Tab-separated table of C-alpha atoms and ligand atoms in Angstrom:
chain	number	residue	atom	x	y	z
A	8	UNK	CA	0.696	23.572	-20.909
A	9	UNK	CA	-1.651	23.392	-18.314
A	10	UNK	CA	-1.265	25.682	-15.176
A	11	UNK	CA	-2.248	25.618	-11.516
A	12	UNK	CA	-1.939	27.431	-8.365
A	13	UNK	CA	0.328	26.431	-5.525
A	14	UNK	CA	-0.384	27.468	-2.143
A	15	UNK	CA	1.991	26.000	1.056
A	16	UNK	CA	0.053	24.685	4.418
A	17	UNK	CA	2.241	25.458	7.713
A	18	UNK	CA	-0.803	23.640	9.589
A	19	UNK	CA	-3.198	20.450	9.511
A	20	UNK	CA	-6.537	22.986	9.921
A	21	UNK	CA	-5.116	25.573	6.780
A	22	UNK	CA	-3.984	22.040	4.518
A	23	UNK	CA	-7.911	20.779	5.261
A	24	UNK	CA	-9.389	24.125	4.440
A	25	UNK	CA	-7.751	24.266	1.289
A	26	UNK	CA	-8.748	20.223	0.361
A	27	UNK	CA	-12.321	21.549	1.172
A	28	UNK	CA	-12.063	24.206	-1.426
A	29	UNK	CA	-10.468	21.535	-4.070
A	30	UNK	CA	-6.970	21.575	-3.461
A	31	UNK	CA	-5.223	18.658	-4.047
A	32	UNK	CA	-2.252	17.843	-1.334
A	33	UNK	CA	1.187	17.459	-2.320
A	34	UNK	CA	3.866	15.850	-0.530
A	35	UNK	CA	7.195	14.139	-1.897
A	36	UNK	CA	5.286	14.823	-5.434
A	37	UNK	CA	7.500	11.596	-6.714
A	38	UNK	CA	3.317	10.112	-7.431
A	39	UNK	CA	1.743	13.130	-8.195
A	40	UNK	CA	4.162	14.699	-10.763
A	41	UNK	CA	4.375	11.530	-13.005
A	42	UNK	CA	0.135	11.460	-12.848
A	43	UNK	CA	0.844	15.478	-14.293
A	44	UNK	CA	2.884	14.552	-16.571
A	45	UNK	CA	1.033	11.289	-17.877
A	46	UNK	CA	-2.552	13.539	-17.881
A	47	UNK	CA	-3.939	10.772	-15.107
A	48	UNK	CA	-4.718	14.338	-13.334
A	49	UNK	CA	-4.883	18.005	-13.640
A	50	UNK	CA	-5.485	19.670	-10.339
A	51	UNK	CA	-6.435	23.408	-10.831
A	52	UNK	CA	-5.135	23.842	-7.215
A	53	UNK	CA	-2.262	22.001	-5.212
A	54	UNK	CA	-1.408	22.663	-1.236
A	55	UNK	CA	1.848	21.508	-0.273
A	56	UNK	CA	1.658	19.743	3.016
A	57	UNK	CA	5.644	19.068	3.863
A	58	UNK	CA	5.697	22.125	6.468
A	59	UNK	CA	2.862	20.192	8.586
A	60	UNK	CA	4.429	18.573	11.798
A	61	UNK	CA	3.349	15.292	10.624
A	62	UNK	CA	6.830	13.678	10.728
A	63	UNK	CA	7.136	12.434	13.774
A	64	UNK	CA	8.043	8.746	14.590
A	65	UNK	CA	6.350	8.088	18.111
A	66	UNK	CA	6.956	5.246	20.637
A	67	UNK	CA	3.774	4.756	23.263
A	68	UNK	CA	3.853	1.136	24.883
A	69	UNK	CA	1.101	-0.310	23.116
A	70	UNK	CA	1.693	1.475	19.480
A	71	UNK	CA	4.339	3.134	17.427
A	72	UNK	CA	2.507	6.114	15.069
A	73	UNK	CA	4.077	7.275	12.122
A	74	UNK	CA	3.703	10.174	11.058
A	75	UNK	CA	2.255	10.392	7.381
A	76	UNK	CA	4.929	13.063	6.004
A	77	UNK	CA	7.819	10.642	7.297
A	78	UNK	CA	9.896	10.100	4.771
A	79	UNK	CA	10.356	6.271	3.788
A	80	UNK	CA	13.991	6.129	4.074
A	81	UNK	CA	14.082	7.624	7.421
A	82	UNK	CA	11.309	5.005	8.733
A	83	UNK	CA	13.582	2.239	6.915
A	84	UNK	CA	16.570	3.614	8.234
A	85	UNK	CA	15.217	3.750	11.819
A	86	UNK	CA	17.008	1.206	14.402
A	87	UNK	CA	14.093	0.641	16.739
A	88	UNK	CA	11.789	-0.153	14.042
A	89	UNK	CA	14.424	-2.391	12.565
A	90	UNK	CA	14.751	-4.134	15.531
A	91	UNK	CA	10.482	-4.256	16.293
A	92	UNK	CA	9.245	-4.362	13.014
A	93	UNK	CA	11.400	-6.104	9.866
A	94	UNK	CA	8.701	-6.600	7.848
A	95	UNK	CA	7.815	-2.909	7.907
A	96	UNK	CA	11.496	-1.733	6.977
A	97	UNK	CA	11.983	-4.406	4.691
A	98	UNK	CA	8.799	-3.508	2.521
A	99	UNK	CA	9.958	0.074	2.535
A	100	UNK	CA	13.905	-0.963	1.595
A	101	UNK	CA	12.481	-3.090	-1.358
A	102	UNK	CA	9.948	-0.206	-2.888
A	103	UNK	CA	11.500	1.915	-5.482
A	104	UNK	CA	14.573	3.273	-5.345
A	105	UNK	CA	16.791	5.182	-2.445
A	106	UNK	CA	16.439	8.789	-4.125
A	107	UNK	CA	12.883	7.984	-4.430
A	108	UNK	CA	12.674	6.936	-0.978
A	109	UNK	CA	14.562	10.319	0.336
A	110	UNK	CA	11.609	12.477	-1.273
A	111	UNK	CA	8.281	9.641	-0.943
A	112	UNK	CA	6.395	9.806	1.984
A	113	UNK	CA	4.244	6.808	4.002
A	114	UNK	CA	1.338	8.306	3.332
A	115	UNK	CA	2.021	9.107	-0.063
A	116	UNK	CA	2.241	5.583	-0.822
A	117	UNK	CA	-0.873	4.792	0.370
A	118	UNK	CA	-2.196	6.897	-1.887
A	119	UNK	CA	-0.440	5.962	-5.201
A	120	UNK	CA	-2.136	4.260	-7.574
A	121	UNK	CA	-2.374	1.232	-10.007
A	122	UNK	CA	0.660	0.386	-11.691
A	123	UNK	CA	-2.043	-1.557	-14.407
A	124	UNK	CA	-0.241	-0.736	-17.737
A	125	UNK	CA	-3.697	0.540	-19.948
A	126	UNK	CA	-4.168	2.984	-16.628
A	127	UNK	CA	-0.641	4.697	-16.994
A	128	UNK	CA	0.089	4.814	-20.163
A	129	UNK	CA	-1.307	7.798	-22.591
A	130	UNK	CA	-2.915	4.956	-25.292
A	131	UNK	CA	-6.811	6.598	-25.075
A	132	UNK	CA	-7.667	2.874	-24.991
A	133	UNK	CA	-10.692	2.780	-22.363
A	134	UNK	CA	-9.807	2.405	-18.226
A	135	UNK	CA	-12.663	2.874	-15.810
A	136	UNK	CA	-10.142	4.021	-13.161
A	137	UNK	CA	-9.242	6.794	-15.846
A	138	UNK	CA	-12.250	7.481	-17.597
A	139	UNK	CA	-14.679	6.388	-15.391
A	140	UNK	CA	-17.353	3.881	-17.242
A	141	UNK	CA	-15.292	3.717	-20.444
A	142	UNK	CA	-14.602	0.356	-19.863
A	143	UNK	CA	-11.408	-2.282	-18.914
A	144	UNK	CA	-8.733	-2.656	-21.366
A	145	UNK	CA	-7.378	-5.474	-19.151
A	146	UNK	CA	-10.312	-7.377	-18.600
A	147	UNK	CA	-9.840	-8.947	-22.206
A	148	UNK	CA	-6.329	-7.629	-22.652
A	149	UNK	CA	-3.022	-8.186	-20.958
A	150	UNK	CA	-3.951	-9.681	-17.624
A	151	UNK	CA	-0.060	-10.972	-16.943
A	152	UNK	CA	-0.200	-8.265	-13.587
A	153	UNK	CA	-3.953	-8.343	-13.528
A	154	UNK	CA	-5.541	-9.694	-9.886
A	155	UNK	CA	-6.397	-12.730	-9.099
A	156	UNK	CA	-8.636	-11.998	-6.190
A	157	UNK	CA	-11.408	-9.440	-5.442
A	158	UNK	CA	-11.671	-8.242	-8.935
A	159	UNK	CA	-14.755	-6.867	-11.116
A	160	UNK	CA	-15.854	-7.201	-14.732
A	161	UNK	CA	-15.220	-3.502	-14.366
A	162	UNK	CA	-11.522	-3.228	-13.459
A	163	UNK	CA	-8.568	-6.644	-12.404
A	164	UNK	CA	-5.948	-4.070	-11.215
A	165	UNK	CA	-3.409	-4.751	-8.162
A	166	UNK	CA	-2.932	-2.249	-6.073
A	167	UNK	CA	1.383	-1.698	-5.645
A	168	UNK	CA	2.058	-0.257	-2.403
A	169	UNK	CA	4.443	-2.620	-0.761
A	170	UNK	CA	3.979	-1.062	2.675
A	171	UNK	CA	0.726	-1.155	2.634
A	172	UNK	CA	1.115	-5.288	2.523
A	173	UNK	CA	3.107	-4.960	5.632
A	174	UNK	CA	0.498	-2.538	7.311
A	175	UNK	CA	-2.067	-5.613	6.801
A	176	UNK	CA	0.189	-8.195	8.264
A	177	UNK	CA	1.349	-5.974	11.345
A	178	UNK	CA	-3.249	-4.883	11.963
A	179	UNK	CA	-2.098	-1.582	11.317
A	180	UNK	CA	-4.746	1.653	11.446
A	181	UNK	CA	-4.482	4.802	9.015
A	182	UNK	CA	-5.155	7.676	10.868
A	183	UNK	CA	-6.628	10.434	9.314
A	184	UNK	CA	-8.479	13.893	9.378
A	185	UNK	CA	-11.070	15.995	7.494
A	186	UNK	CA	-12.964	18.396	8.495
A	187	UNK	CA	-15.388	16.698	10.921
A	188	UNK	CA	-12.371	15.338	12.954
A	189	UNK	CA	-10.364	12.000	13.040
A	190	UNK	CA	-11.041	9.043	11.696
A	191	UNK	CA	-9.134	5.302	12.260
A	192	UNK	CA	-9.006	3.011	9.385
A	193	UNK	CA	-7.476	-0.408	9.480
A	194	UNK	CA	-4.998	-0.923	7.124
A	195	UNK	CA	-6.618	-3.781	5.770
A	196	UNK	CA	-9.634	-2.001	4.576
A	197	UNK	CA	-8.043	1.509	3.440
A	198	UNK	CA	-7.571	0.405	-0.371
A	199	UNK	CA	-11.081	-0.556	-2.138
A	200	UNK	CA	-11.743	-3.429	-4.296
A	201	UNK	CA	-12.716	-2.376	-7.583
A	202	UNK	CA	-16.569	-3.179	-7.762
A	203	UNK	CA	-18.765	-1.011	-10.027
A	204	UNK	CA	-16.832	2.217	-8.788
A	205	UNK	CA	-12.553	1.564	-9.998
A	206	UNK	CA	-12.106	5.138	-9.865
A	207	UNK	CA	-12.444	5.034	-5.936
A	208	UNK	CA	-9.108	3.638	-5.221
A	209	UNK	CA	-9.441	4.039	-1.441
A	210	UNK	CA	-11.824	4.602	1.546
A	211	UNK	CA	-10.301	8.664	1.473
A	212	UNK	CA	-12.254	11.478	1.268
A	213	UNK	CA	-11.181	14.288	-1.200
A	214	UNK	CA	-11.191	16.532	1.949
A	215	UNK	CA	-9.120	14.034	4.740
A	216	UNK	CA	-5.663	14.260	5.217
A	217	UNK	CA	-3.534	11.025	6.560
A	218	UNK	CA	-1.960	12.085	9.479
A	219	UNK	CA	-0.703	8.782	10.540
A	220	UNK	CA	-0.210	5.543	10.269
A	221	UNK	CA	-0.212	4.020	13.729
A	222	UNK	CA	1.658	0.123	14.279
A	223	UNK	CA	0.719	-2.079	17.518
A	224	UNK	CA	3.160	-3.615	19.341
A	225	UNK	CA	3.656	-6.187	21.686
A	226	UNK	CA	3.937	-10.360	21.892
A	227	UNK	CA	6.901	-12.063	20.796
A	228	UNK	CA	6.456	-12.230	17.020
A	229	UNK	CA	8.963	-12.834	13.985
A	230	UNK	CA	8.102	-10.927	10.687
A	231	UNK	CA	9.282	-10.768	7.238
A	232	UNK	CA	8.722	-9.112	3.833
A	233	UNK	CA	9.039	-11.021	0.401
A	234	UNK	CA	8.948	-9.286	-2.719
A	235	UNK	CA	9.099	-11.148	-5.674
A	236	UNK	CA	9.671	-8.967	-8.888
A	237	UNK	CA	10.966	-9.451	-12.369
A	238	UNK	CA	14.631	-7.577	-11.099
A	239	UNK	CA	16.083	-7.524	-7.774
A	240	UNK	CA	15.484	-4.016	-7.666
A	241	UNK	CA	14.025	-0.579	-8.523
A	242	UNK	CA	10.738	-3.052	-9.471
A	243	UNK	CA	7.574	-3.434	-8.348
A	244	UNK	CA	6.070	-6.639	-7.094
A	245	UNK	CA	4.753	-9.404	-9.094
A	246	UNK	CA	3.130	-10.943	-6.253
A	247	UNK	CA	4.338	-10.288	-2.504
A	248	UNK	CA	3.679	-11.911	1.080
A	249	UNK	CA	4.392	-10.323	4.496
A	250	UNK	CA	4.271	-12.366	7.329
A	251	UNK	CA	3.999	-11.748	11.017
A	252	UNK	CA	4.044	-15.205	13.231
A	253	UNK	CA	3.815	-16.349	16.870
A	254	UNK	CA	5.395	-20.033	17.185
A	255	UNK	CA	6.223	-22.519	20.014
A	256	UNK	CA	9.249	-24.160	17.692
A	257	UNK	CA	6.362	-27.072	16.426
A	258	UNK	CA	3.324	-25.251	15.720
A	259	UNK	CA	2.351	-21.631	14.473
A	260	UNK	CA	0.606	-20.766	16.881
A	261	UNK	CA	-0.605	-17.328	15.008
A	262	UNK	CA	0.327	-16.300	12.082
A	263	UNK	CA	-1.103	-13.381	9.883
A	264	UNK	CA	-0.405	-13.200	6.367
A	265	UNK	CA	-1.109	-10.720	3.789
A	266	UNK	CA	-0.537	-10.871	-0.275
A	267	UNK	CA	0.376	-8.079	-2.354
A	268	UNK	CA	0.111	-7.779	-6.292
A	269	UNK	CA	-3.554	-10.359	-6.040
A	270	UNK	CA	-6.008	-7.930	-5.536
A	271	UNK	CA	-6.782	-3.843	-5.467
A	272	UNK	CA	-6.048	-4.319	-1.562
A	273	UNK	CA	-3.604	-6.787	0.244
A	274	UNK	CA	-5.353	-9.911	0.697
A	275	UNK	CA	-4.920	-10.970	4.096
A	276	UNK	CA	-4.951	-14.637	5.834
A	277	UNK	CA	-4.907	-15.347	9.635
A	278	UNK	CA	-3.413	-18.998	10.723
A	279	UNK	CA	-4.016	-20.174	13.853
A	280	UNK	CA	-2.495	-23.980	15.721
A	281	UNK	CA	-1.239	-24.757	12.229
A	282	UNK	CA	1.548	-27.233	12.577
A	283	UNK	CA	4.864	-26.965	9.766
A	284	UNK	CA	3.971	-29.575	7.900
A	285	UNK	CA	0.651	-28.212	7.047
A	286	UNK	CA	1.941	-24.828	6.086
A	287	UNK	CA	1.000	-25.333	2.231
A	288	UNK	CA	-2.368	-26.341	2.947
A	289	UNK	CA	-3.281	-23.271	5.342
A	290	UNK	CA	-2.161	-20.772	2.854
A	291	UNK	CA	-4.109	-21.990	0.015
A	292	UNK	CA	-5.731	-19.674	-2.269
A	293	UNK	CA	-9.109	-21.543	-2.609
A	294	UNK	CA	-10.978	-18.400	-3.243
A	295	UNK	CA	-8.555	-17.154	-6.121
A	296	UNK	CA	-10.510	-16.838	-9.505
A	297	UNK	CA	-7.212	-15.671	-11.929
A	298	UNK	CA	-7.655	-14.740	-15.726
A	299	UNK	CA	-6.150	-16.282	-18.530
A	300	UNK	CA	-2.806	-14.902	-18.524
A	301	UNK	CA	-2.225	-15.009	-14.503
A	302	UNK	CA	-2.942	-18.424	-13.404
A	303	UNK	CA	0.775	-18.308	-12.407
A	304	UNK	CA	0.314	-15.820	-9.658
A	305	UNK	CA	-2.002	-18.402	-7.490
A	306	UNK	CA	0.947	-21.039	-6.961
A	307	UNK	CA	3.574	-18.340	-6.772
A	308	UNK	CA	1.261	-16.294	-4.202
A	309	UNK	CA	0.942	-19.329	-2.158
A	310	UNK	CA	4.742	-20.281	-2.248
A	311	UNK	CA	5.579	-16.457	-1.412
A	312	UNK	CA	3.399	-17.326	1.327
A	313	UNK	CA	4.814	-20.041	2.886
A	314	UNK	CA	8.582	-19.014	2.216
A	315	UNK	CA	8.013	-15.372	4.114
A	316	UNK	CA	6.816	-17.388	7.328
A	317	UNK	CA	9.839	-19.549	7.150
A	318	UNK	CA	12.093	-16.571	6.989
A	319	UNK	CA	10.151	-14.589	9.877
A	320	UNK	CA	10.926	-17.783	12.043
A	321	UNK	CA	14.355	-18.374	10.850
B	417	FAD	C1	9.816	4.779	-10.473
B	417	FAD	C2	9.014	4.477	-9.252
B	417	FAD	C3	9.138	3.242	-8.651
B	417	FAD	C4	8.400	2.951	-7.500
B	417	FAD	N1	8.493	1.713	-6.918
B	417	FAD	C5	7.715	1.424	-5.841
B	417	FAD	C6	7.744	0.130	-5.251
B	417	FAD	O1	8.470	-0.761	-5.675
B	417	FAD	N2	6.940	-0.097	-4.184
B	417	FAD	C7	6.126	0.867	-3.662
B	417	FAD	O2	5.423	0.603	-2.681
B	417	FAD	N3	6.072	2.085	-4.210
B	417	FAD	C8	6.840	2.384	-5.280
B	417	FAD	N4	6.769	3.614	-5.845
B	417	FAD	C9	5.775	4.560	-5.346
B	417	FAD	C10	6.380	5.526	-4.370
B	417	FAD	O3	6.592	4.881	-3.153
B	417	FAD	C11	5.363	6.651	-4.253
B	417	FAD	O4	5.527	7.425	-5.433
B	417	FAD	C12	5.570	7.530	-3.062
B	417	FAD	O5	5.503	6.811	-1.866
B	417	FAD	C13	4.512	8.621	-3.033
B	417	FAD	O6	4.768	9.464	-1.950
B	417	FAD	P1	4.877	11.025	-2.182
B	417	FAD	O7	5.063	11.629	-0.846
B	417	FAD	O8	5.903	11.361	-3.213
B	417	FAD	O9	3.416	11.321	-2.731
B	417	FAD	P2	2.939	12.475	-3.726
B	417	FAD	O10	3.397	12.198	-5.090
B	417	FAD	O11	3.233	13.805	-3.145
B	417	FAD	O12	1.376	12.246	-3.626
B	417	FAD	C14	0.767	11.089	-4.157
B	417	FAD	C15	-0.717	11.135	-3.816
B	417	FAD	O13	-0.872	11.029	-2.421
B	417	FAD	C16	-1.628	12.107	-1.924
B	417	FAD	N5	-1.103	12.371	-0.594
B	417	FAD	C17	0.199	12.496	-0.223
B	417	FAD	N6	0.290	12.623	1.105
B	417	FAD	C18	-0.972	12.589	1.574
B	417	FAD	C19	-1.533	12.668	2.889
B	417	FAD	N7	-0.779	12.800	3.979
B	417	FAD	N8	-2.870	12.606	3.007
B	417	FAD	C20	-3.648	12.463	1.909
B	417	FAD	N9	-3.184	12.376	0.658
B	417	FAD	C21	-1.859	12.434	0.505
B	417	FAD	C22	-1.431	13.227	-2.925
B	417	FAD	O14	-2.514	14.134	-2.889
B	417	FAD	C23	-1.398	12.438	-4.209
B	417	FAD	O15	-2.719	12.160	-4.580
B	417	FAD	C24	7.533	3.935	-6.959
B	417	FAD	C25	7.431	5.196	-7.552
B	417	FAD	C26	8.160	5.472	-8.682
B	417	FAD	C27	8.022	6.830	-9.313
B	418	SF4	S1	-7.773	-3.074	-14.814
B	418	SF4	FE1	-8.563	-1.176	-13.913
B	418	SF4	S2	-6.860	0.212	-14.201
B	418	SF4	FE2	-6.516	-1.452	-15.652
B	418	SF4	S3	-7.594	-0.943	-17.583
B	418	SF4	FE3	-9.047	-2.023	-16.347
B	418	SF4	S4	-10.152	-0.403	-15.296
B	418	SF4	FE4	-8.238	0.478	-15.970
């Protein structure tokens, strides 16, 4: 049994100090127990962060910020957002389960990791995002979940956060905070493709904190998450699209797009004066380079695609 020390933050500064000295942060622990349990990590130190105020839900006229404790069901659950932002509640609604949801927290699920079957389970078979540099199980393996964009000889994982598909589409920024002061990431950049480093899953630093995650609002725009999965629920995505779109009733005027389950990040597309009937064109994957095994997720990808802009306008 391994053992480690667990201290509780009641402030942003005291949670950063103890990152700084190697802590890592806990918060719903519904990621970070399972990584325990499976020996993906063993943290000598752990600072509980769920007594920071960092579950707000804020309304400003230009943004909405979300606070990074906020619990996913309470974001999902929230009427205003419903109304403002469907494709943000229904990414959340579709991820996981509702106990699960009660306890996860937004930026939790930024920060969970690779659902890639050689990473989670306990085989010793080699993963560079485990052991980094001992090599990709799934390059020459089982590549049915693998990515079909962005990936490296050195690692074809998706990333799985559904929400953070929906942060793409919406231009969302992750706020967060270490210990020279705040920084803003967009949403489209936070998760890293693999490269020649898989074992940095995103763009934060051992010693930041998310604080936020902050939405922008405005324009009259239709949205809408769709998850495709092997179940209708309690499953994570095969391949998903979230759309946000801007249309005159003929033409899409703007339309941004982002993929989920092709890549270590959400692949995003913008669309601009594209008229219906040339839907299935604009959202081809022409840069897509899928492995034997996935050249299924390209068409499906492309399909999820076009079917979550016709349900954000209808
Ligand atoms: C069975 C199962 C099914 C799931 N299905 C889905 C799904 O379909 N779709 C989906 O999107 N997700 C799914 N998830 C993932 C789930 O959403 C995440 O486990 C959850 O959001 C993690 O949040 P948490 O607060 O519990 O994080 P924790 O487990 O507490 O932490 C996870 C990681 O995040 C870090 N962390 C937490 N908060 C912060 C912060 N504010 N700043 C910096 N680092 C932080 C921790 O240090 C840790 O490294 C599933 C999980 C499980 C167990
Ligand atoms: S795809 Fe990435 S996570 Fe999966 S085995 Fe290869 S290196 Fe590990």
């Amino acid at each position: 049994m391994r053992t480690f020390e667990l201290t509780r933050a009641t402030s942003v500064e005291e949670a950063l100090d103890a990152l700084t000295a190697g802590a890592q942060a806990i918060a719903g622990g519904t990621e970070l127990l399972n990584w325990l349990k499976e020996g993906i990590e063993a943290p000598a130190r752990l600072v509980d962060i769920n007594r920071l105020p960092l579950d707000r839900i804020e309304f400003a006229d230009d943004r909405v910020r979300l606070g990074a404790l906020c619990r996913m069901s309470d974001v999902a659950a929230h009427p205003e957002l419903t109304r403002e932002f469907p494709v943000l509640v229904q990414s959340l609604l579709r991820a996981a389960s509702p106990q699960l949801r009660n306890m996860a927290t937004l930026g939790g699920n930024l920060m969970q990791r690779t659902r890639c079957p050689y990473f989670r389970a306990d085989t010793g078979l080699p993963c560079n995002k485990r052991v980094p540099g001992s090599g990709c199980s799934a390059r020459h393996g089982d590549t049915t979940s693998a990515a079909i964009l962005g990936w490296s000889d050195d690692c074809v994982a998706t990333h799985p956060s559904d929400l953070a598909v929906a942060l793409a589409a919406l231009d969302a920024v992750v706020v967060v905070r270490g210990p020279e002061g705040e920084r803003r990431i967009p949403a489209t950049s936070f998760h890293r493709l693999p490269g020649d480093e898989p074992a940095r899953h995103n763009d934060l630093r051992p010693d930041e904190l998310i604080t936020a995650i902050e939405v922008p609002r405005g324009g009259k725009r239709f949205s809408h998450y769709l998850k495709v999965r092997e179940r209708v629920s309690y499953e994570f995505a095969v391949v998903s699209a979230a759309a946000v779109v801007e249309w005159d009733g003929e033409t899409i005027t703007r339309a941004r797009v982002a993929l989920g389950g092709v890549a270590h990040r959400p692949y995003r597309m913008e669309l601009v004066g594209v008229p219906m009937s040339r839907l299935a064109e604009a959202v081809r994957l022409t840069r897509a380079r899928p492995l034997p095994g996935n050249e299924y997720k390209v068409t499906l990808a492309e399909r999820a695609a076009v079917r979550a802009i016709k349900e954000a306008m209808s």
